[in-house]
Amino acid sequence: MACVPIERFDVPSDAREQLRDITGEVNGALSRLGVASGICQVFVPHTTAGLVVNENADPAVCHDMLTWLDAQVPQHDRYLHEEGNSPAHIKATLVGQSLTLPVDGGRLMLGAWQGVFLAEFDGPRRRTVVVNVVGS
Amino acid sequence: MACVPIERFDVPSDAREQLRDITGEVNGALSRLGVASGICQVFVPHTTAGLVVNENADPAVCHDMLTWLDAQVPQHDRYLHEEGNSPAHIKATLVGQSLTLPVDGGRLMLGAWQGVFLAEFDGPRRRTVVVNVVGS
Amino acid sequence: MACVPIERFDVPSDAREQLRDITGEVNGALSRLGVASGICQVFVPHTTAGLVVNENADPAVCHDMLTWLDAQVPQHDRYLHEEGNSPAHIKATLVGQSLTLPVDGGRLMLGAWQGVFLAEFDGPRRRTVVVNVVGS
Protein backbone atom coordinates (compact mmCIF):
# COMPACT_ATOMS: atom_id res chain seq x y z
CA MET A 1 0.00 0.00 0.00
CA ALA A 2 1.41 3.33 -0.95
CA CYS A 3 0.55 6.96 -1.02
CA VAL A 4 2.92 8.23 -3.65
CA PRO A 5 3.96 11.83 -4.34
CA ILE A 6 1.41 14.04 -6.02
CA GLU A 7 1.70 14.53 -9.79
CA ARG A 8 0.57 17.54 -11.79
CA PHE A 9 0.41 18.75 -15.37
CA ASP A 10 -0.64 21.90 -17.19
CA VAL A 11 -3.48 22.25 -19.68
CA PRO A 12 -3.71 25.26 -21.98
CA SER A 13 -7.14 26.40 -23.09
CA ASP A 14 -7.70 28.46 -26.20
CA ALA A 15 -11.25 29.73 -25.76
CA ARG A 16 -13.35 31.30 -23.00
CA GLU A 17 -15.21 28.02 -22.51
CA GLN A 18 -13.92 24.63 -23.49
CA LEU A 19 -13.97 20.99 -22.46
CA ARG A 20 -10.48 19.53 -22.97
CA ASP A 21 -10.07 15.75 -22.85
CA ILE A 22 -7.30 15.02 -20.31
CA THR A 23 -7.84 11.25 -19.99
CA GLY A 24 -4.45 10.51 -21.57
CA GLU A 25 -2.64 12.98 -19.32
CA VAL A 26 -4.25 11.51 -16.19
CA ASN A 27 -3.25 7.99 -17.28
CA GLY A 28 0.27 9.33 -17.91
CA ALA A 29 0.40 10.69 -14.36
CA LEU A 30 -0.81 7.32 -13.05
CA SER A 31 2.00 5.56 -14.93
CA ARG A 32 4.58 7.82 -13.28
CA LEU A 33 2.94 7.26 -9.87
CA GLY A 34 3.17 3.49 -10.33
CA VAL A 35 0.10 2.50 -8.32
CA ALA A 36 -1.68 -0.54 -9.77
CA SER A 37 -5.05 -0.33 -8.06
CA GLY A 38 -6.89 2.02 -5.76
CA ILE A 39 -8.57 5.41 -5.91
CA CYS A 40 -7.29 8.22 -8.12
CA GLN A 41 -8.08 11.80 -7.27
CA VAL A 42 -8.07 14.48 -9.95
CA PHE A 43 -8.25 18.06 -8.71
CA VAL A 44 -8.05 21.55 -10.21
CA PRO A 45 -6.73 24.26 -7.87
CA HIS A 46 -8.82 26.91 -9.65
CA THR A 47 -12.16 28.58 -8.98
CA THR A 48 -13.32 29.22 -12.56
CA ALA A 49 -12.48 25.80 -14.03
CA GLY A 50 -13.78 22.36 -13.16
CA LEU A 51 -13.74 18.68 -14.06
CA VAL A 52 -16.29 16.71 -16.03
CA VAL A 53 -16.61 13.00 -16.83
CA ASN A 54 -18.65 12.50 -19.96
CA GLU A 55 -18.78 11.07 -23.46
CA ASN A 56 -15.59 11.52 -25.46
CA ALA A 57 -16.87 9.92 -28.68
CA ASP A 58 -19.17 12.60 -30.17
CA PRO A 59 -17.90 16.18 -29.57
CA ALA A 60 -21.52 17.35 -29.89
CA VAL A 61 -22.11 16.13 -26.32
CA CYS A 62 -19.55 18.62 -24.99
CA HIS A 63 -20.97 21.33 -27.22
CA ASP A 64 -24.51 20.74 -25.95
CA MET A 65 -23.32 20.82 -22.34
CA LEU A 66 -21.47 24.13 -22.70
CA THR A 67 -24.42 25.63 -24.59
CA TRP A 68 -26.85 24.54 -21.88
CA LEU A 69 -24.63 25.95 -19.10
CA ASP A 70 -24.30 29.24 -20.97
CA ALA A 71 -28.07 29.53 -21.31
CA GLN A 72 -28.61 28.79 -17.61
CA VAL A 73 -25.87 31.03 -16.26
CA PRO A 74 -25.99 34.14 -18.46
CA GLN A 75 -22.71 35.90 -19.07
CA HIS A 76 -24.20 39.25 -18.09
CA ASP A 77 -26.63 39.62 -15.21
CA ARG A 78 -26.86 41.49 -11.89
CA TYR A 79 -23.73 39.91 -10.45
CA LEU A 80 -22.01 41.70 -7.57
CA HIS A 81 -18.54 40.24 -8.17
CA GLU A 82 -16.79 43.02 -10.08
CA GLU A 83 -14.32 40.90 -12.03
CA GLY A 84 -17.18 39.93 -14.35
CA ASN A 85 -16.55 36.19 -14.14
CA SER A 86 -19.23 35.15 -11.67
CA PRO A 87 -20.78 32.83 -14.30
CA ALA A 88 -17.47 30.95 -14.47
CA HIS A 89 -17.41 30.54 -10.67
CA ILE A 90 -20.99 29.25 -10.68
CA LYS A 91 -20.38 26.80 -13.53
CA ALA A 92 -17.22 25.49 -11.84
CA THR A 93 -19.22 24.79 -8.68
CA LEU A 94 -21.96 23.02 -10.65
CA VAL A 95 -19.55 20.57 -12.29
CA GLY A 96 -17.08 20.42 -9.37
CA GLN A 97 -13.29 20.76 -9.07
CA SER A 98 -12.56 17.34 -7.62
CA LEU A 99 -13.10 13.86 -9.02
CA THR A 100 -12.30 10.40 -7.76
CA LEU A 101 -11.95 7.54 -10.21
CA PRO A 102 -11.21 3.83 -9.78
CA VAL A 103 -7.77 2.59 -10.84
CA ASP A 104 -7.16 -0.94 -12.09
CA GLY A 105 -4.04 -2.28 -13.78
CA GLY A 106 -2.38 1.10 -13.30
CA ARG A 107 -4.96 2.93 -15.42
CA LEU A 108 -8.30 4.68 -14.94
CA MET A 109 -11.11 2.15 -15.00
CA LEU A 110 -13.57 4.16 -17.09
CA GLY A 111 -16.66 3.12 -18.99
CA ALA A 112 -16.44 2.52 -22.72
CA TRP A 113 -17.68 6.02 -23.60
CA GLN A 114 -16.23 7.99 -20.70
CA GLY A 115 -13.47 10.56 -20.83
CA VAL A 116 -12.18 13.01 -18.23
CA PHE A 117 -12.36 16.67 -19.23
CA LEU A 118 -10.93 19.87 -17.86
CA ALA A 119 -13.82 22.34 -18.00
CA GLU A 120 -12.49 25.81 -18.78
CA PHE A 121 -15.03 28.54 -18.03
CA ASP A 122 -12.84 31.65 -17.99
CA GLY A 123 -10.15 31.14 -20.63
CA PRO A 124 -8.08 31.23 -22.58
CA ARG A 125 -5.38 30.55 -20.01
CA ARG A 126 -3.12 27.88 -18.58
CA ARG A 127 -4.58 25.54 -15.94
CA THR A 128 -2.98 23.05 -13.58
CA VAL A 129 -4.37 19.59 -12.89
CA VAL A 130 -3.31 17.67 -9.76
CA VAL A 131 -3.34 13.86 -9.71
CA ASN A 132 -3.14 11.94 -6.47
CA VAL A 133 -3.64 8.23 -5.80
CA VAL A 134 -3.98 5.92 -2.82
CA GLY A 135 -3.75 2.20 -3.35
CA SER A 136 -1.27 -0.59 -3.81
CA MET B 1 -4.27 -1.12 5.50
CA ALA B 2 -5.65 -2.68 2.39
CA CYS B 3 -6.78 -1.83 -1.05
CA VAL B 4 -9.04 -4.71 -1.82
CA PRO B 5 -10.32 -5.88 -5.21
CA ILE B 6 -13.01 -3.77 -6.82
CA GLU B 7 -16.61 -4.92 -6.43
CA ARG B 8 -19.49 -4.27 -8.81
CA PHE B 9 -23.19 -4.95 -9.13
CA ASP B 10 -25.93 -4.32 -11.69
CA VAL B 11 -28.98 -2.14 -11.27
CA PRO B 12 -31.93 -2.43 -13.63
CA SER B 13 -34.03 0.66 -14.25
CA ASP B 14 -37.61 0.48 -15.50
CA ALA B 15 -38.30 4.05 -16.60
CA ARG B 16 -36.55 6.77 -18.62
CA GLU B 17 -35.71 8.65 -15.45
CA GLN B 18 -35.51 7.14 -12.02
CA LEU B 19 -33.66 7.40 -8.72
CA ARG B 20 -33.01 3.87 -7.40
CA ASP B 21 -31.90 3.47 -3.79
CA ILE B 22 -28.70 1.36 -3.85
CA THR B 23 -27.60 1.93 -0.23
CA GLY B 24 -28.14 -1.73 0.65
CA GLU B 25 -26.23 -2.94 -2.40
CA VAL B 26 -23.27 -0.67 -1.60
CA ASN B 27 -23.21 -1.93 2.00
CA GLY B 28 -23.36 -5.48 0.63
CA ALA B 29 -20.31 -4.78 -1.54
CA LEU B 30 -18.52 -3.31 1.50
CA SER B 31 -19.24 -6.51 3.47
CA ARG B 32 -17.66 -8.61 0.73
CA LEU B 33 -14.67 -6.23 0.58
CA GLY B 34 -14.14 -6.59 4.34
CA VAL B 35 -12.70 -3.13 5.03
CA ALA B 36 -13.74 -1.76 8.42
CA SER B 37 -12.93 1.93 8.03
CA GLY B 38 -11.75 4.25 5.32
CA ILE B 39 -13.08 5.89 2.18
CA CYS B 40 -15.55 4.14 -0.11
CA GLN B 41 -15.80 5.15 -3.72
CA VAL B 42 -18.96 4.53 -5.70
CA PHE B 43 -18.70 5.02 -9.46
CA VAL B 44 -20.92 4.51 -12.50
CA PRO B 45 -19.06 3.79 -15.76
CA HIS B 46 -21.86 5.44 -17.77
CA THR B 47 -22.38 8.86 -19.35
CA THR B 48 -26.16 9.15 -19.04
CA ALA B 49 -26.55 7.96 -15.45
CA GLY B 50 -25.18 9.39 -12.21
CA LEU B 51 -25.14 9.11 -8.45
CA VAL B 52 -27.09 11.13 -5.91
CA VAL B 53 -27.02 11.22 -2.12
CA ASN B 54 -30.32 12.47 -0.75
CA GLU B 55 -33.31 11.76 1.47
CA ASN B 56 -34.59 8.19 1.28
CA ALA B 57 -37.53 8.67 3.66
CA ASP B 58 -40.10 10.56 1.56
CA PRO B 59 -40.12 9.49 -2.13
CA ALA B 60 -41.53 12.95 -2.95
CA VAL B 61 -37.98 14.36 -2.58
CA CYS B 62 -36.75 12.19 -5.47
CA HIS B 63 -39.84 13.07 -7.49
CA ASP B 64 -39.29 16.81 -6.97
CA MET B 65 -35.63 16.51 -7.98
CA LEU B 66 -36.36 14.64 -11.22
CA THR B 67 -39.18 17.08 -12.04
CA TRP B 68 -36.90 20.08 -11.47
CA LEU B 69 -34.12 18.59 -13.61
CA ASP B 70 -36.60 17.85 -16.39
CA ALA B 71 -37.84 21.43 -16.37
CA GLN B 72 -34.29 22.83 -16.48
CA VAL B 73 -32.94 20.50 -19.13
CA PRO B 74 -35.79 20.13 -21.62
CA GLN B 75 -36.07 16.80 -23.39
CA HIS B 76 -36.29 18.50 -26.80
CA ASP B 77 -34.20 21.54 -27.67
CA ARG B 78 -31.58 22.56 -30.24
CA TYR B 79 -29.13 19.85 -29.24
CA LEU B 80 -26.46 18.86 -31.76
CA HIS B 81 -25.88 15.32 -30.43
CA GLU B 82 -27.95 13.20 -32.78
CA GLU B 83 -28.73 10.33 -30.42
CA GLY B 84 -31.34 12.55 -28.78
CA ASN B 85 -30.09 11.96 -25.23
CA SER B 86 -28.12 15.15 -24.62
CA PRO B 87 -30.38 16.02 -21.66
CA ALA B 88 -29.34 12.75 -20.01
CA HIS B 89 -25.64 13.57 -20.50
CA ILE B 90 -26.15 17.04 -19.03
CA LYS B 91 -28.10 15.78 -16.01
CA ALA B 92 -25.48 13.08 -15.36
CA THR B 93 -22.79 15.76 -15.29
CA LEU B 94 -24.82 17.95 -12.94
CA VAL B 95 -25.23 15.20 -10.33
CA GLY B 96 -21.89 13.47 -11.01
CA GLN B 97 -20.83 9.87 -11.68
CA SER B 98 -18.47 9.47 -8.74
CA LEU B 99 -19.06 9.65 -4.99
CA THR B 100 -16.86 9.12 -1.98
CA LEU B 101 -18.40 8.20 1.34
CA PRO B 102 -16.93 7.55 4.81
CA VAL B 103 -16.86 3.93 6.03
CA ASP B 104 -17.05 3.02 9.70
CA GLY B 105 -17.65 -0.43 11.20
CA GLY B 106 -17.63 -1.90 7.70
CA ARG B 107 -20.64 0.14 6.57
CA LEU B 108 -21.34 3.51 4.97
CA MET B 109 -21.43 6.21 7.64
CA LEU B 110 -24.44 8.13 6.32
CA GLY B 111 -26.67 10.68 7.98
CA ALA B 112 -30.01 9.58 9.43
CA TRP B 113 -31.97 10.61 6.32
CA GLN B 114 -29.38 9.89 3.64
CA GLY B 115 -29.50 7.20 1.00
CA VAL B 116 -27.34 6.58 -2.08
CA PHE B 117 -29.22 6.54 -5.38
CA LEU B 118 -28.37 5.51 -8.90
CA ALA B 119 -29.77 8.30 -11.07
CA GLU B 120 -31.04 6.87 -14.34
CA PHE B 121 -31.56 9.53 -17.00
CA ASP B 122 -31.78 7.42 -20.17
CA GLY B 123 -33.54 4.20 -19.24
CA PRO B 124 -34.93 1.73 -19.00
CA ARG B 125 -31.75 -0.30 -19.12
CA ARG B 126 -29.25 -2.19 -17.01
CA ARG B 127 -26.51 -0.17 -15.26
CA THR B 128 -23.32 -1.19 -13.50
CA VAL B 129 -22.14 0.30 -10.20
CA VAL B 130 -18.50 -0.02 -9.15
CA VAL B 131 -17.53 -0.02 -5.46
CA ASN B 132 -13.95 0.52 -4.36
CA VAL B 133 -12.55 1.14 -0.89
CA VAL B 134 -9.25 2.16 0.68
CA GLY B 135 -8.80 1.78 4.40
CA SER B 136 -8.01 -0.78 7.06
CA MET C 1 0.29 4.31 5.61
CA ALA C 2 -2.57 4.92 7.95
CA CYS C 3 -6.30 5.25 7.99
CA VAL C 4 -6.84 7.24 11.13
CA PRO C 5 -10.08 7.67 13.11
CA ILE C 6 -12.69 9.93 11.59
CA GLU C 7 -12.85 13.53 12.85
CA ARG C 8 -15.90 15.76 12.95
CA PHE C 9 -16.89 19.28 13.93
CA ASP C 10 -20.07 21.34 14.09
CA VAL C 11 -20.89 24.42 12.07
CA PRO C 12 -23.72 26.75 13.10
CA SER C 13 -25.53 28.68 10.38
CA ASP C 14 -27.47 31.85 11.07
CA ALA C 15 -29.53 32.29 7.91
CA ARG C 16 -31.70 30.13 5.66
CA GLU C 17 -28.97 30.08 3.03
CA GLN C 18 -25.32 30.68 3.67
CA LEU C 19 -21.85 29.65 2.53
CA ARG C 20 -19.60 29.30 5.60
CA ASP C 21 -15.87 29.06 5.08
CA ILE C 22 -14.69 25.92 6.92
CA THR C 23 -11.16 25.70 5.45
CA GLY C 24 -9.57 26.42 8.85
CA GLU C 25 -11.72 23.82 10.61
CA VAL C 26 -10.85 21.15 8.02
CA ASN C 27 -7.14 21.93 8.40
CA GLY C 28 -7.58 21.73 12.18
CA ALA C 29 -9.12 18.27 11.81
CA LEU C 30 -6.20 17.24 9.56
CA SER C 31 -3.73 18.39 12.24
CA ARG C 32 -5.45 16.18 14.81
CA LEU C 33 -5.50 13.26 12.36
CA GLY C 34 -1.76 13.63 11.79
CA VAL C 35 -1.61 12.41 8.20
CA ALA C 36 1.04 14.22 6.13
CA SER C 37 -0.04 13.38 2.60
CA GLY C 38 -2.90 11.61 0.89
CA ILE C 39 -6.55 12.18 0.13
CA CYS C 40 -8.85 14.04 2.50
CA GLN C 41 -12.57 13.44 2.39
CA VAL C 42 -15.00 16.05 3.66
CA PHE C 43 -18.59 14.91 4.04
CA VAL C 44 -21.84 16.35 5.40
CA PRO C 45 -24.33 13.77 6.73
CA HIS C 46 -27.26 16.04 5.78
CA THR C 47 -29.70 16.20 2.87
CA THR C 48 -30.34 19.95 2.76
CA ALA C 49 -26.73 21.16 3.10
CA GLY C 50 -23.73 20.59 0.87
CA LEU C 51 -20.09 21.44 0.25
CA VAL C 52 -18.63 23.95 -2.17
CA VAL C 53 -15.06 24.77 -3.15
CA ASN C 54 -14.81 28.31 -4.46
CA GLU C 55 -13.22 31.72 -4.09
CA ASN C 56 -12.83 32.90 -0.52
CA ALA C 57 -11.35 36.34 -1.34
CA ASP C 58 -14.38 38.35 -2.52
CA PRO C 59 -17.62 37.48 -0.63
CA ALA C 60 -19.54 38.69 -3.69
CA VAL C 61 -18.73 35.35 -5.38
CA CYS C 62 -20.67 33.44 -2.69
CA HIS C 63 -23.47 35.98 -2.87
CA ASP C 64 -23.77 35.59 -6.65
CA MET C 65 -23.81 31.81 -6.36
CA LEU C 66 -26.58 31.73 -3.75
CA THR C 67 -28.59 34.30 -5.74
CA TRP C 68 -28.26 32.26 -8.91
CA LEU C 69 -29.30 29.02 -7.15
CA ASP C 70 -32.30 30.78 -5.63
CA ALA C 71 -33.42 32.02 -9.03
CA GLN C 72 -33.07 28.56 -10.59
CA VAL C 73 -34.71 26.60 -7.79
CA PRO C 74 -37.61 28.80 -6.66
CA GLN C 75 -38.53 28.62 -3.00
CA HIS C 76 -42.20 28.04 -3.85
CA ASP C 77 -43.29 25.84 -6.72
CA ARG C 78 -45.37 22.69 -7.28
CA TYR C 79 -43.21 20.51 -5.04
CA LEU C 80 -44.76 17.31 -3.67
CA HIS C 81 -42.51 17.05 -0.58
CA GLU C 82 -44.69 18.51 2.16
CA GLU C 83 -41.95 19.79 4.43
CA GLY C 84 -41.50 22.74 2.07
CA ASN C 85 -37.75 22.34 1.74
CA SER C 86 -37.49 20.57 -1.64
CA PRO C 87 -35.43 23.49 -3.03
CA ALA C 88 -32.83 22.83 -0.30
CA HIS C 89 -32.68 19.13 -1.21
CA ILE C 90 -32.23 20.00 -4.90
CA LYS C 91 -29.52 22.59 -4.25
CA ALA C 92 -27.66 20.17 -1.96
CA THR C 93 -27.62 17.59 -4.75
CA LEU C 94 -26.40 20.15 -7.30
CA VAL C 95 -23.36 21.14 -5.21
CA GLY C 96 -22.85 17.71 -3.59
CA GLN C 97 -22.34 16.50 0.00
CA SER C 98 -18.95 14.89 -0.45
CA LEU C 99 -15.59 16.35 -1.47
CA THR C 100 -12.13 14.92 -1.80
CA LEU C 101 -9.10 17.17 -1.58
CA PRO C 102 -5.35 16.55 -1.84
CA VAL C 103 -3.30 16.74 1.37
CA ASP C 104 0.33 17.78 1.41
CA GLY C 105 2.44 18.68 4.44
CA GLY C 106 -0.49 17.83 6.69
CA ARG C 107 -2.72 20.52 5.16
CA LEU C 108 -5.21 20.86 2.31
CA MET C 109 -3.37 21.58 -0.92
CA LEU C 110 -5.75 24.21 -2.29
CA GLY C 111 -5.32 26.81 -5.00
CA ALA C 112 -4.44 30.38 -4.05
CA TRP C 113 -8.07 31.55 -4.21
CA GLN C 114 -9.83 28.40 -3.05
CA GLY C 115 -11.70 27.87 0.18
CA VAL C 116 -13.97 25.06 1.37
CA PHE C 117 -17.50 26.11 2.29
CA LEU C 118 -20.38 24.45 4.06
CA ALA C 119 -23.41 25.30 1.96
CA GLU C 120 -26.44 25.77 4.19
CA PHE C 121 -29.70 25.68 2.26
CA ASP C 122 -32.24 25.14 5.06
CA GLY C 123 -30.97 27.04 8.10
CA PRO C 124 -30.47 28.43 10.52
CA ARG C 125 -29.37 25.28 12.31
CA ARG C 126 -26.35 23.33 13.50
CA ARG C 127 -24.57 21.10 10.95
CA THR C 128 -21.94 18.40 11.33
CA VAL C 129 -18.94 18.05 9.03
CA VAL C 130 -17.04 14.74 8.85
CA VAL C 131 -13.33 14.67 7.91
CA ASN C 132 -11.63 11.45 6.91
CA VAL C 133 -8.19 10.91 5.41
CA VAL C 134 -6.21 8.08 3.85
CA GLY C 135 -2.51 8.50 3.33
CA SER C 136 0.79 8.33 5.15
PDB file of C-alpha atoms in Angstrom, chain A residues 5-78:
ATOM      1  CA  PRO A   5       3.957  11.829  -4.342  1.00  0.00           C
ATOM      2  CA  ILE A   6       1.415  14.044  -6.023  1.00  0.00           C
ATOM      3  CA  GLU A   7       1.697  14.527  -9.788  1.00  0.00           C
ATOM      4  CA  ARG A   8       0.570  17.542 -11.788  1.00  0.00           C
ATOM      5  CA  PHE A   9       0.411  18.754 -15.367  1.00  0.00           C
ATOM      6  CA  ASP A  10      -0.639  21.901 -17.190  1.00  0.00           C
ATOM      7  CA  VAL A  11      -3.480  22.250 -19.678  1.00  0.00           C
ATOM      8  CA  PRO A  12      -3.707  25.264 -21.976  1.00  0.00           C
ATOM      9  CA  SER A  13      -7.144  26.399 -23.092  1.00  0.00           C
ATOM     10  CA  ASP A  14      -7.698  28.465 -26.201  1.00  0.00           C
ATOM     11  CA  ALA A  15     -11.253  29.734 -25.765  1.00  0.00           C
ATOM     12  CA  ARG A  16     -13.348  31.300 -23.005  1.00  0.00           C
ATOM     13  CA  GLU A  17     -15.206  28.020 -22.514  1.00  0.00           C
ATOM     14  CA  GLN A  18     -13.920  24.632 -23.493  1.00  0.00           C
ATOM     15  CA  LEU A  19     -13.971  20.993 -22.461  1.00  0.00           C
ATOM     16  CA  ARG A  20     -10.478  19.533 -22.973  1.00  0.00           C
ATOM     17  CA  ASP A  21     -10.069  15.754 -22.854  1.00  0.00           C
ATOM     18  CA  ILE A  22      -7.300  15.018 -20.308  1.00  0.00           C
ATOM     19  CA  THR A  23      -7.839  11.246 -19.990  1.00  0.00           C
ATOM     20  CA  GLY A  24      -4.450  10.507 -21.567  1.00  0.00           C
ATOM     21  CA  GLU A  25      -2.641  12.980 -19.316  1.00  0.00           C
ATOM     22  CA  VAL A  26      -4.255  11.508 -16.186  1.00  0.00           C
ATOM     23  CA  ASN A  27      -3.249   7.991 -17.277  1.00  0.00           C
ATOM     24  CA  GLY A  28       0.270   9.326 -17.915  1.00  0.00           C
ATOM     25  CA  ALA A  29       0.404  10.690 -14.364  1.00  0.00           C
ATOM     26  CA  LEU A  30      -0.814   7.323 -13.052  1.00  0.00           C
ATOM     27  CA  SER A  31       2.003   5.558 -14.934  1.00  0.00           C
ATOM     28  CA  ARG A  32       4.582   7.822 -13.280  1.00  0.00           C
ATOM     29  CA  LEU A  33       2.944   7.264  -9.874  1.00  0.00           C
ATOM     30  CA  GLY A  34       3.173   3.494 -10.327  1.00  0.00           C
ATOM     31  CA  VAL A  35       0.097   2.501  -8.317  1.00  0.00           C
ATOM     32  CA  ALA A  36      -1.677  -0.541  -9.773  1.00  0.00           C
ATOM     33  CA  SER A  37      -5.050  -0.332  -8.063  1.00  0.00           C
ATOM     34  CA  GLY A  38      -6.888   2.018  -5.762  1.00  0.00           C
ATOM     35  CA  ILE A  39      -8.570   5.411  -5.912  1.00  0.00           C
ATOM     36  CA  CYS A  40      -7.287   8.222  -8.119  1.00  0.00           C
ATOM     37  CA  GLN A  41      -8.085  11.801  -7.271  1.00  0.00           C
ATOM     38  CA  VAL A  42      -8.073  14.477  -9.954  1.00  0.00           C
ATOM     39  CA  PHE A  43      -8.247  18.063  -8.713  1.00  0.00           C
ATOM     40  CA  VAL A  44      -8.046  21.548 -10.207  1.00  0.00           C
ATOM     41  CA  PRO A  45      -6.734  24.260  -7.865  1.00  0.00           C
ATOM     42  CA  HIS A  46      -8.824  26.905  -9.653  1.00  0.00           C
ATOM     43  CA  THR A  47     -12.162  28.581  -8.978  1.00  0.00           C
ATOM     44  CA  THR A  48     -13.316  29.216 -12.558  1.00  0.00           C
ATOM     45  CA  ALA A  49     -12.481  25.797 -14.033  1.00  0.00           C
ATOM     46  CA  GLY A  50     -13.775  22.357 -13.159  1.00  0.00           C
ATOM     47  CA  LEU A  51     -13.738  18.675 -14.062  1.00  0.00           C
ATOM     48  CA  VAL A  52     -16.290  16.706 -16.027  1.00  0.00           C
ATOM     49  CA  VAL A  53     -16.610  13.004 -16.829  1.00  0.00           C
ATOM     50  CA  ASN A  54     -18.653  12.498 -19.957  1.00  0.00           C
ATOM     51  CA  GLU A  55     -18.780  11.072 -23.455  1.00  0.00           C
ATOM     52  CA  ASN A  56     -15.592  11.516 -25.465  1.00  0.00           C
ATOM     53  CA  ALA A  57     -16.874   9.923 -28.678  1.00  0.00           C
ATOM     54  CA  ASP A  58     -19.169  12.599 -30.173  1.00  0.00           C
ATOM     55  CA  PRO A  59     -17.901  16.181 -29.574  1.00  0.00           C
ATOM     56  CA  ALA A  60     -21.522  17.348 -29.892  1.00  0.00           C
ATOM     57  CA  VAL A  61     -22.114  16.132 -26.324  1.00  0.00           C
ATOM     58  CA  CYS A  62     -19.546  18.621 -24.989  1.00  0.00           C
ATOM     59  CA  HIS A  63     -20.970  21.335 -27.222  1.00  0.00           C
ATOM     60  CA  ASP A  64     -24.506  20.737 -25.948  1.00  0.00           C
ATOM     61  CA  MET A  65     -23.324  20.817 -22.340  1.00  0.00           C
ATOM     62  CA  LEU A  66     -21.468  24.134 -22.696  1.00  0.00           C
ATOM     63  CA  THR A  67     -24.419  25.626 -24.593  1.00  0.00           C
ATOM     64  CA  TRP A  68     -26.845  24.541 -21.884  1.00  0.00           C
ATOM     65  CA  LEU A  69     -24.633  25.948 -19.098  1.00  0.00           C
ATOM     66  CA  ASP A  70     -24.302  29.236 -20.967  1.00  0.00           C
ATOM     67  CA  ALA A  71     -28.067  29.534 -21.308  1.00  0.00           C
ATOM     68  CA  GLN A  72     -28.615  28.793 -17.605  1.00  0.00           C
ATOM     69  CA  VAL A  73     -25.871  31.033 -16.256  1.00  0.00           C
ATOM     70  CA  PRO A  74     -25.991  34.140 -18.459  1.00  0.00           C
ATOM     71  CA  GLN A  75     -22.706  35.899 -19.073  1.00  0.00           C
ATOM     72  CA  HIS A  76     -24.200  39.254 -18.086  1.00  0.00           C
ATOM     73  CA  ASP A  77     -26.627  39.621 -15.210  1.00  0.00           C
ATOM     74  CA  ARG A  78     -26.862  41.489 -11.891  1.00  0.00           C
TER      75      ARG A  78
END
